[in-house]
Amino acid sequence: MSGTLQYVPRALSTADSVVHLEYHPHQLAAVPGSDWTRFVCISDTHVQTFDIPDGDVLLHSGDLTNLGLLKEFEKVMEWIYQLPHKTKILIAGNHDLTLHEDWYQEEYHRWHRTAGKQERAKIVELLTGPRAREAGVVYLQDSSYTFRTKPEGRLWSVYGSPWSPWFHNWAFNYNREYGEALLSKFPATDILLTHGPPARILDRTQSLDFAGCADLRNHLPRLRPRLHVFGHIHESRGAHVHAWGPEDTNTLPEVTVIDDDDDDDEDEDNMDDLDIGFKPDEDCHGNEDVAVDRKDTGKDGDGTQRLHETVFVNASNSPAGKGTWRVGQRVPAGGPGFQPVVVDLRD
């Protein structure tokens, strides 16, 4: 049986964040106020194009392409150039082969034997050249950037890194024993973009393995970004809000969207039973008995102190896993359950 693809609106609200995980495309709620910033999060688009909600900032966490071909980058960048967001921040992923320069010089023959070695300079020009700059595109590769979305508004910082743990020697892979050396260089930042997820946070595969990086998870209590966006594990697309306590060292919860007892029936007609991957902390509104000494921690209207929190987003847009089908229809890229995740943060 087939029918019209259905949307199941889901959002999480705290004092300082609103996360729109699923929404009717033309009925997305407005930004809560003038002192908020809207971030539109996408990842793992793999050359596919689809409707993107407007916002202040577009964040793309890698895998723009399938195999890093010039023609793939030309298609995806033409799409991104036309998007209305004034600031568009991108990183690479393991599929964006040509952007890993030294590795590509040695490995291109494995992937591009037929297509031929790609002109990397032209690809970099698409990401960093005049057209990219005119469109507000910023490409980060183990680098930082600061920006404002409104005159005299908050100065936001972002750090982007394309690396993910080793997987059959794709681009930007690192052996797990070298993770600490890599992650220890990450600076504290408002927004963290990584291609791969942290261990046990929206990183579970269909084979029930945890594919995320343990060293990234271990450094998060030090980094505590306002927003951490990643992708890579398509089937774990979802969002989670964690409120940090004053004594937190490594007390992050385990967050999964794939259950051990999931069956293989992908033709699910009961929308009430559909798991679309949304799991907030029970205490994500904060604890009025706890005061946190951080500059960006404010107070609620009744004067109680709010906890600093991190919004975690696996923003994968390519359907995979149980959510691939709805009401007898295959979900397209960017479709229900795999839409861009819209995150509103209080400045």
Short mmCIF file of C-alpha atoms in Angstrom, two decimals:
data_model
loop_
_atom_site.label_atom_id
_atom_site.label_comp_id
_atom_site.label_asym_id
_atom_site.label_seq_id
_atom_site.Cartn_x
_atom_site.Cartn_y
_atom_site.Cartn_z
CA MET A 1 0.00 0.00 0.00
CA SER A 2 1.33 3.45 -0.86
CA GLY A 3 0.22 6.93 0.01
CA THR A 4 1.39 10.46 0.58
CA LEU A 5 4.55 10.74 2.61
CA GLN A 6 3.62 11.92 6.08
CA TYR A 7 5.51 14.23 8.41
CA VAL A 8 5.48 13.76 12.18
CA PRO A 9 6.35 17.20 13.62
CA ARG A 10 8.83 16.83 16.49
CA ALA A 11 10.70 19.55 18.35
CA LEU A 12 12.59 19.89 21.59
CA SER A 13 12.62 23.16 23.52
CA THR A 14 14.82 24.29 26.38
CA ALA A 15 15.43 27.77 27.75
CA ASP A 16 18.25 28.35 25.27
CA SER A 17 17.54 26.05 22.33
CA VAL A 18 14.79 24.79 20.05
CA VAL A 19 15.52 21.76 17.86
CA HIS A 20 13.18 21.08 14.93
CA LEU A 21 13.85 17.49 13.97
CA GLU A 22 10.81 16.97 11.76
CA TYR A 23 8.31 19.51 10.45
CA HIS A 24 5.93 20.19 7.61
CA PRO A 25 8.10 21.90 4.97
CA HIS A 26 5.93 25.01 4.74
CA GLN A 27 4.94 25.19 8.42
CA LEU A 28 8.27 25.53 10.23
CA ALA A 29 7.90 27.69 13.33
CA ALA A 30 9.57 31.08 13.36
CA VAL A 31 12.73 31.84 15.31
CA PRO A 32 11.71 32.46 18.96
CA GLY A 33 12.97 36.05 19.06
CA SER A 34 15.37 38.68 17.76
CA ASP A 35 18.08 37.53 20.17
CA TRP A 36 18.16 34.03 18.69
CA THR A 37 20.13 32.57 15.75
CA ARG A 38 18.83 29.86 13.40
CA PHE A 39 21.27 27.16 12.28
CA VAL A 40 20.18 24.79 9.52
CA CYS A 41 22.13 21.53 9.78
CA ILE A 42 22.72 19.07 6.92
CA SER A 43 25.18 16.27 6.26
CA ASP A 44 25.83 13.30 3.98
CA THR A 45 23.95 14.82 1.07
CA HIS A 46 26.02 12.80 -1.45
CA VAL A 47 25.27 15.07 -4.47
CA GLN A 48 21.53 14.88 -3.78
CA THR A 49 19.63 18.16 -3.69
CA PHE A 50 16.39 18.97 -1.88
CA ASP A 51 14.56 21.86 -0.23
CA ILE A 52 16.45 23.58 2.59
CA PRO A 53 14.70 25.89 5.09
CA ASP A 54 15.99 29.43 5.31
CA GLY A 55 18.02 30.45 8.32
CA ASP A 56 20.94 32.56 9.46
CA VAL A 57 23.61 29.88 9.02
CA LEU A 58 23.88 26.68 6.99
CA LEU A 59 26.11 23.98 8.49
CA HIS A 60 27.19 20.98 6.36
CA SER A 61 29.09 18.20 8.14
CA GLY A 62 30.63 16.51 5.14
CA ASP A 63 30.09 13.92 2.42
CA LEU A 64 28.96 16.48 -0.10
CA THR A 65 29.78 13.93 -2.82
CA ASN A 66 29.93 10.20 -3.45
CA LEU A 67 33.53 9.90 -4.66
CA GLY A 68 34.92 13.43 -4.74
CA LEU A 69 34.63 13.85 -8.51
CA LEU A 70 34.87 17.33 -10.00
CA LYS A 71 31.48 16.96 -11.69
CA GLU A 72 29.95 16.01 -8.33
CA PHE A 73 31.40 19.07 -6.63
CA GLU A 74 30.21 21.28 -9.49
CA LYS A 75 26.64 20.05 -9.03
CA VAL A 76 26.52 20.30 -5.25
CA MET A 77 28.23 23.69 -5.09
CA GLU A 78 25.85 25.20 -7.64
CA TRP A 79 23.05 24.09 -5.30
CA ILE A 80 24.75 25.52 -2.22
CA TYR A 81 25.61 28.83 -3.93
CA GLN A 82 21.91 29.43 -4.55
CA LEU A 83 20.76 28.80 -0.98
CA PRO A 84 19.63 31.96 0.87
CA HIS A 85 21.71 31.58 4.05
CA LYS A 86 24.19 34.45 4.35
CA THR A 87 26.76 32.20 6.03
CA LYS A 88 27.35 28.65 4.79
CA ILE A 89 29.98 26.61 6.62
CA LEU A 90 31.14 23.30 5.15
CA ILE A 91 33.54 20.51 6.03
CA ALA A 92 34.53 17.39 4.08
CA GLY A 93 33.73 13.78 4.86
CA ASN A 94 35.27 10.44 4.03
CA HIS A 95 33.52 10.36 0.62
CA ASP A 96 34.98 13.71 -0.46
CA LEU A 97 38.12 11.93 -1.57
CA THR A 98 39.93 14.65 -3.47
CA LEU A 99 39.93 17.08 -0.54
CA HIS A 100 42.32 14.84 1.43
CA GLU A 101 45.30 16.04 -0.58
CA ASP A 102 48.24 13.83 0.44
CA TRP A 103 46.11 10.72 0.77
CA TYR A 104 44.50 11.31 -2.64
CA GLN A 105 47.87 11.59 -4.36
CA GLU A 106 48.65 8.07 -3.21
CA GLU A 107 45.20 6.48 -3.42
CA TYR A 108 43.39 8.07 -6.38
CA HIS A 109 43.98 5.04 -8.61
CA ARG A 110 41.79 2.91 -6.29
CA TRP A 111 38.78 5.14 -6.86
CA HIS A 112 39.24 7.06 -10.11
CA ARG A 113 40.86 4.56 -12.41
CA THR A 114 38.12 5.10 -14.99
CA ALA A 115 37.34 8.78 -14.37
CA GLY A 116 41.00 9.68 -14.10
CA LYS A 117 42.83 11.73 -11.52
CA GLN A 118 40.69 14.74 -10.65
CA GLU A 119 41.82 18.35 -10.90
CA ARG A 120 41.92 19.11 -7.21
CA ALA A 121 42.72 22.80 -7.73
CA LYS A 122 39.40 23.28 -9.54
CA ILE A 123 37.56 21.54 -6.71
CA VAL A 124 39.20 23.72 -4.07
CA GLU A 125 38.31 26.78 -6.18
CA LEU A 126 34.63 25.77 -6.01
CA LEU A 127 34.84 25.73 -2.21
CA THR A 128 37.03 28.76 -1.58
CA GLY A 129 37.13 30.88 -4.75
CA PRO A 130 35.29 34.11 -5.66
CA ARG A 131 31.90 32.48 -6.26
CA ALA A 132 32.09 30.67 -2.94
CA ARG A 133 33.04 33.84 -1.08
CA GLU A 134 30.29 35.82 -2.79
CA ALA A 135 27.78 33.18 -1.70
CA GLY A 136 29.03 33.26 1.89
CA VAL A 137 30.65 29.81 1.74
CA VAL A 138 33.34 29.01 4.30
CA TYR A 139 35.25 25.73 3.98
CA LEU A 140 36.92 24.49 7.16
CA GLN A 141 39.52 21.74 7.41
CA ASP A 142 40.92 21.52 10.93
CA SER A 143 40.40 25.26 11.21
CA SER A 144 38.28 27.88 12.94
CA TYR A 145 36.08 30.77 11.84
CA THR A 146 34.17 33.53 13.62
CA PHE A 147 31.12 35.39 12.38
CA ARG A 148 28.13 37.51 13.35
CA THR A 149 24.63 37.07 11.99
CA LYS A 150 23.43 40.55 12.90
CA PRO A 151 25.14 43.93 13.40
CA GLU A 152 26.59 44.23 16.88
CA GLY A 153 25.29 40.74 17.58
CA ARG A 154 27.05 37.84 19.21
CA LEU A 155 30.38 36.77 17.75
CA TRP A 156 30.02 33.04 17.09
CA SER A 157 33.00 30.71 16.79
CA VAL A 158 33.07 27.45 14.85
CA TYR A 159 35.70 24.74 14.41
CA GLY A 160 35.46 22.16 11.64
CA SER A 161 37.28 18.85 11.18
CA PRO A 162 36.62 16.18 8.53
CA TRP A 163 38.19 13.20 10.30
CA SER A 164 36.49 9.94 11.32
CA PRO A 165 37.84 6.64 12.64
CA TRP A 166 39.39 4.25 10.12
CA PHE A 167 36.97 2.52 7.76
CA HIS A 168 38.55 0.63 4.85
CA ASN A 169 40.99 3.45 4.12
CA TRP A 170 38.64 6.14 2.86
CA ALA A 171 39.56 9.82 2.97
CA PHE A 172 40.21 11.55 6.30
CA ASN A 173 40.40 8.26 8.20
CA TYR A 174 42.55 7.88 11.28
CA ASN A 175 43.52 4.81 13.24
CA ARG A 176 41.78 4.91 16.60
CA GLU A 177 45.07 4.78 18.51
CA TYR A 178 45.88 8.22 17.06
CA GLY A 179 42.57 9.78 18.04
CA GLU A 180 43.85 11.40 21.21
CA ALA A 181 46.65 13.23 19.38
CA LEU A 182 44.13 14.59 16.87
CA LEU A 183 41.33 15.47 19.28
CA SER A 184 43.56 17.13 21.86
CA LYS A 185 44.16 19.90 19.30
CA PHE A 186 40.47 20.80 19.04
CA PRO A 187 39.85 24.25 20.62
CA ALA A 188 36.87 25.24 22.72
CA THR A 189 34.27 26.70 20.37
CA ASP A 190 30.58 27.62 20.16
CA ILE A 191 29.92 25.30 17.21
CA LEU A 192 31.78 22.07 16.50
CA LEU A 193 31.52 20.44 13.08
CA THR A 194 32.91 16.93 12.71
CA HIS A 195 32.10 14.38 10.08
CA GLY A 196 32.10 11.46 12.48
CA PRO A 197 30.06 11.26 15.71
CA PRO A 198 31.36 10.86 19.24
CA ALA A 199 31.20 7.34 20.66
CA ARG A 200 27.72 6.24 21.75
CA ILE A 201 25.98 9.45 20.74
CA LEU A 202 23.86 8.89 17.62
CA ASP A 203 26.55 6.59 16.19
CA ARG A 204 24.94 3.14 16.17
CA THR A 205 24.94 1.29 12.86
CA GLN A 206 22.36 -1.12 11.45
CA SER A 207 24.67 -3.95 12.55
CA LEU A 208 24.36 -2.54 16.12
CA ASP A 209 28.00 -1.45 16.29
CA PHE A 210 29.01 1.85 17.86
CA ALA A 211 31.05 3.57 15.15
CA GLY A 212 31.82 6.87 16.90
CA CYS A 213 35.12 8.10 18.29
CA ALA A 214 35.81 7.48 21.99
CA ASP A 215 38.47 10.20 22.09
CA LEU A 216 36.02 12.76 20.70
CA ARG A 217 33.55 11.78 23.41
CA ASN A 218 36.26 12.07 26.08
CA HIS A 219 37.13 15.63 25.00
CA LEU A 220 33.56 16.93 24.91
CA PRO A 221 33.46 17.83 28.64
CA ARG A 222 36.43 20.10 27.92
CA LEU A 223 35.02 21.54 24.69
CA ARG A 224 31.33 21.89 25.67
CA PRO A 225 30.18 23.49 22.40
CA ARG A 226 26.72 25.03 22.21
CA LEU A 227 26.11 22.93 19.10
CA HIS A 228 27.90 19.82 17.82
CA VAL A 229 26.88 18.75 14.30
CA PHE A 230 28.06 15.54 12.62
CA GLY A 231 26.79 12.82 10.29
CA HIS A 232 28.48 9.76 8.75
CA ILE A 233 26.16 7.17 10.31
CA HIS A 234 23.02 7.81 8.29
CA GLU A 235 20.76 5.43 10.20
CA SER A 236 21.42 7.25 13.49
CA ARG A 237 20.20 10.62 12.26
CA GLY A 238 18.65 12.44 15.21
CA ALA A 239 19.21 15.01 17.95
CA HIS A 240 19.96 15.11 21.65
CA VAL A 241 20.36 17.90 24.22
CA HIS A 242 22.74 17.42 27.13
CA ALA A 243 22.82 19.76 30.14
CA TRP A 244 26.25 19.94 31.72
CA GLY A 245 26.52 19.92 35.48
CA PRO A 246 29.27 21.82 37.34
CA GLU A 247 31.27 18.69 38.14
CA ASP A 248 30.89 16.88 34.81
CA THR A 249 33.97 15.11 33.56
CA ASN A 250 32.73 12.34 31.30
CA THR A 251 29.10 11.81 32.24
CA LEU A 252 27.56 11.94 28.78
CA PRO A 253 24.69 9.49 28.32
CA GLU A 254 24.44 6.83 25.67
CA VAL A 255 22.09 8.00 22.90
CA THR A 256 20.88 5.55 20.26
CA VAL A 257 18.04 5.48 17.75
CA ILE A 258 18.36 1.82 16.73
CA ASP A 259 16.95 -0.73 19.18
CA ASP A 260 18.23 -4.27 19.56
CA ASP A 261 14.74 -5.61 18.91
CA ASP A 262 14.17 -3.65 15.68
CA ASP A 263 12.79 -5.97 13.04
CA ASP A 264 13.35 -5.81 9.31
CA ASP A 265 9.84 -4.66 8.43
CA GLU A 266 10.59 -1.42 6.65
CA ASP A 267 7.08 -1.00 5.28
CA GLU A 268 5.69 0.53 8.47
CA ASP A 269 2.19 1.93 8.26
CA ASN A 270 1.68 2.76 11.93
CA MET A 271 3.07 6.27 12.28
CA ASP A 272 2.62 6.20 16.06
CA ASP A 273 5.24 3.45 16.33
CA LEU A 274 7.74 5.10 14.01
CA ASP A 275 11.06 5.88 15.72
CA ILE A 276 12.44 9.02 14.13
CA GLY A 277 15.43 9.32 16.42
CA PHE A 278 14.66 11.95 19.01
CA LYS A 279 15.88 11.45 22.54
CA PRO A 280 16.29 14.44 24.87
CA ASP A 281 17.85 14.37 28.31
CA GLU A 282 15.29 14.10 31.09
CA ASP A 283 16.96 17.10 32.72
CA CYS A 284 17.48 19.19 29.61
CA HIS A 285 15.60 22.15 31.08
CA GLY A 286 18.26 22.46 33.75
CA ASN A 287 18.23 22.14 37.51
CA GLU A 288 17.34 25.23 39.50
CA ASP A 289 19.50 24.06 42.42
CA VAL A 290 22.72 24.11 40.38
CA ALA A 291 24.68 27.23 39.45
CA VAL A 292 27.19 26.98 36.62
CA ASP A 293 30.09 29.39 36.28
CA ARG A 294 30.14 29.92 32.51
CA LYS A 295 29.96 33.23 30.67
CA ASP A 296 27.21 32.12 28.29
CA THR A 297 24.96 30.66 31.02
CA GLY A 298 22.03 32.94 31.73
CA LYS A 299 19.05 33.02 34.04
CA ASP A 300 15.44 32.18 33.48
CA GLY A 301 12.71 34.72 34.06
CA ASP A 302 12.36 33.69 37.70
CA GLY A 303 16.06 34.30 38.32
CA THR A 304 17.10 30.64 38.52
CA GLN A 305 20.44 29.73 36.94
CA ARG A 306 20.37 27.75 33.68
CA LEU A 307 22.79 24.94 32.95
CA HIS A 308 25.13 25.19 30.02
CA GLU A 309 23.99 22.71 27.39
CA THR A 310 25.19 21.10 24.18
CA VAL A 311 22.84 20.30 21.32
CA PHE A 312 24.09 17.18 19.51
CA VAL A 313 22.83 16.69 15.94
CA ASN A 314 23.43 13.81 13.56
CA ALA A 315 22.26 15.70 10.49
CA SER A 316 22.49 12.92 7.88
CA ASN A 317 20.07 13.51 5.01
CA SER A 318 20.49 10.24 3.07
CA PRO A 319 17.89 7.77 4.35
CA ALA A 320 19.14 4.52 5.85
CA GLY A 321 17.86 2.00 8.34
CA LYS A 322 14.31 1.57 9.56
CA GLY A 323 13.26 5.10 8.61
CA THR A 324 13.97 4.52 4.91
CA TRP A 325 10.32 3.63 4.26
CA ARG A 326 7.06 5.32 5.27
CA VAL A 327 3.57 4.22 4.33
CA GLY A 328 4.87 1.99 1.58
CA GLN A 329 7.08 4.64 0.01
CA ARG A 330 10.81 5.06 0.02
CA VAL A 331 11.83 8.32 1.68
CA PRO A 332 13.93 10.56 -0.59
CA ALA A 333 17.03 12.42 0.51
CA GLY A 334 15.98 15.25 2.79
CA GLY A 335 12.51 13.73 3.17
CA PRO A 336 10.50 12.94 6.32
CA GLY A 337 12.78 11.67 9.05
CA PHE A 338 15.84 12.93 7.16
CA GLN A 339 15.08 16.62 6.76
CA PRO A 340 17.61 19.32 7.60
CA VAL A 341 17.67 19.68 11.38
CA VAL A 342 16.86 23.28 12.33
CA VAL A 343 18.44 24.47 15.59
CA ASP A 344 17.55 27.83 17.12
CA LEU A 345 20.00 29.03 19.78
CA ARG A 346 19.62 31.99 22.08
CA ASP A 347 22.47 34.45 21.47
#
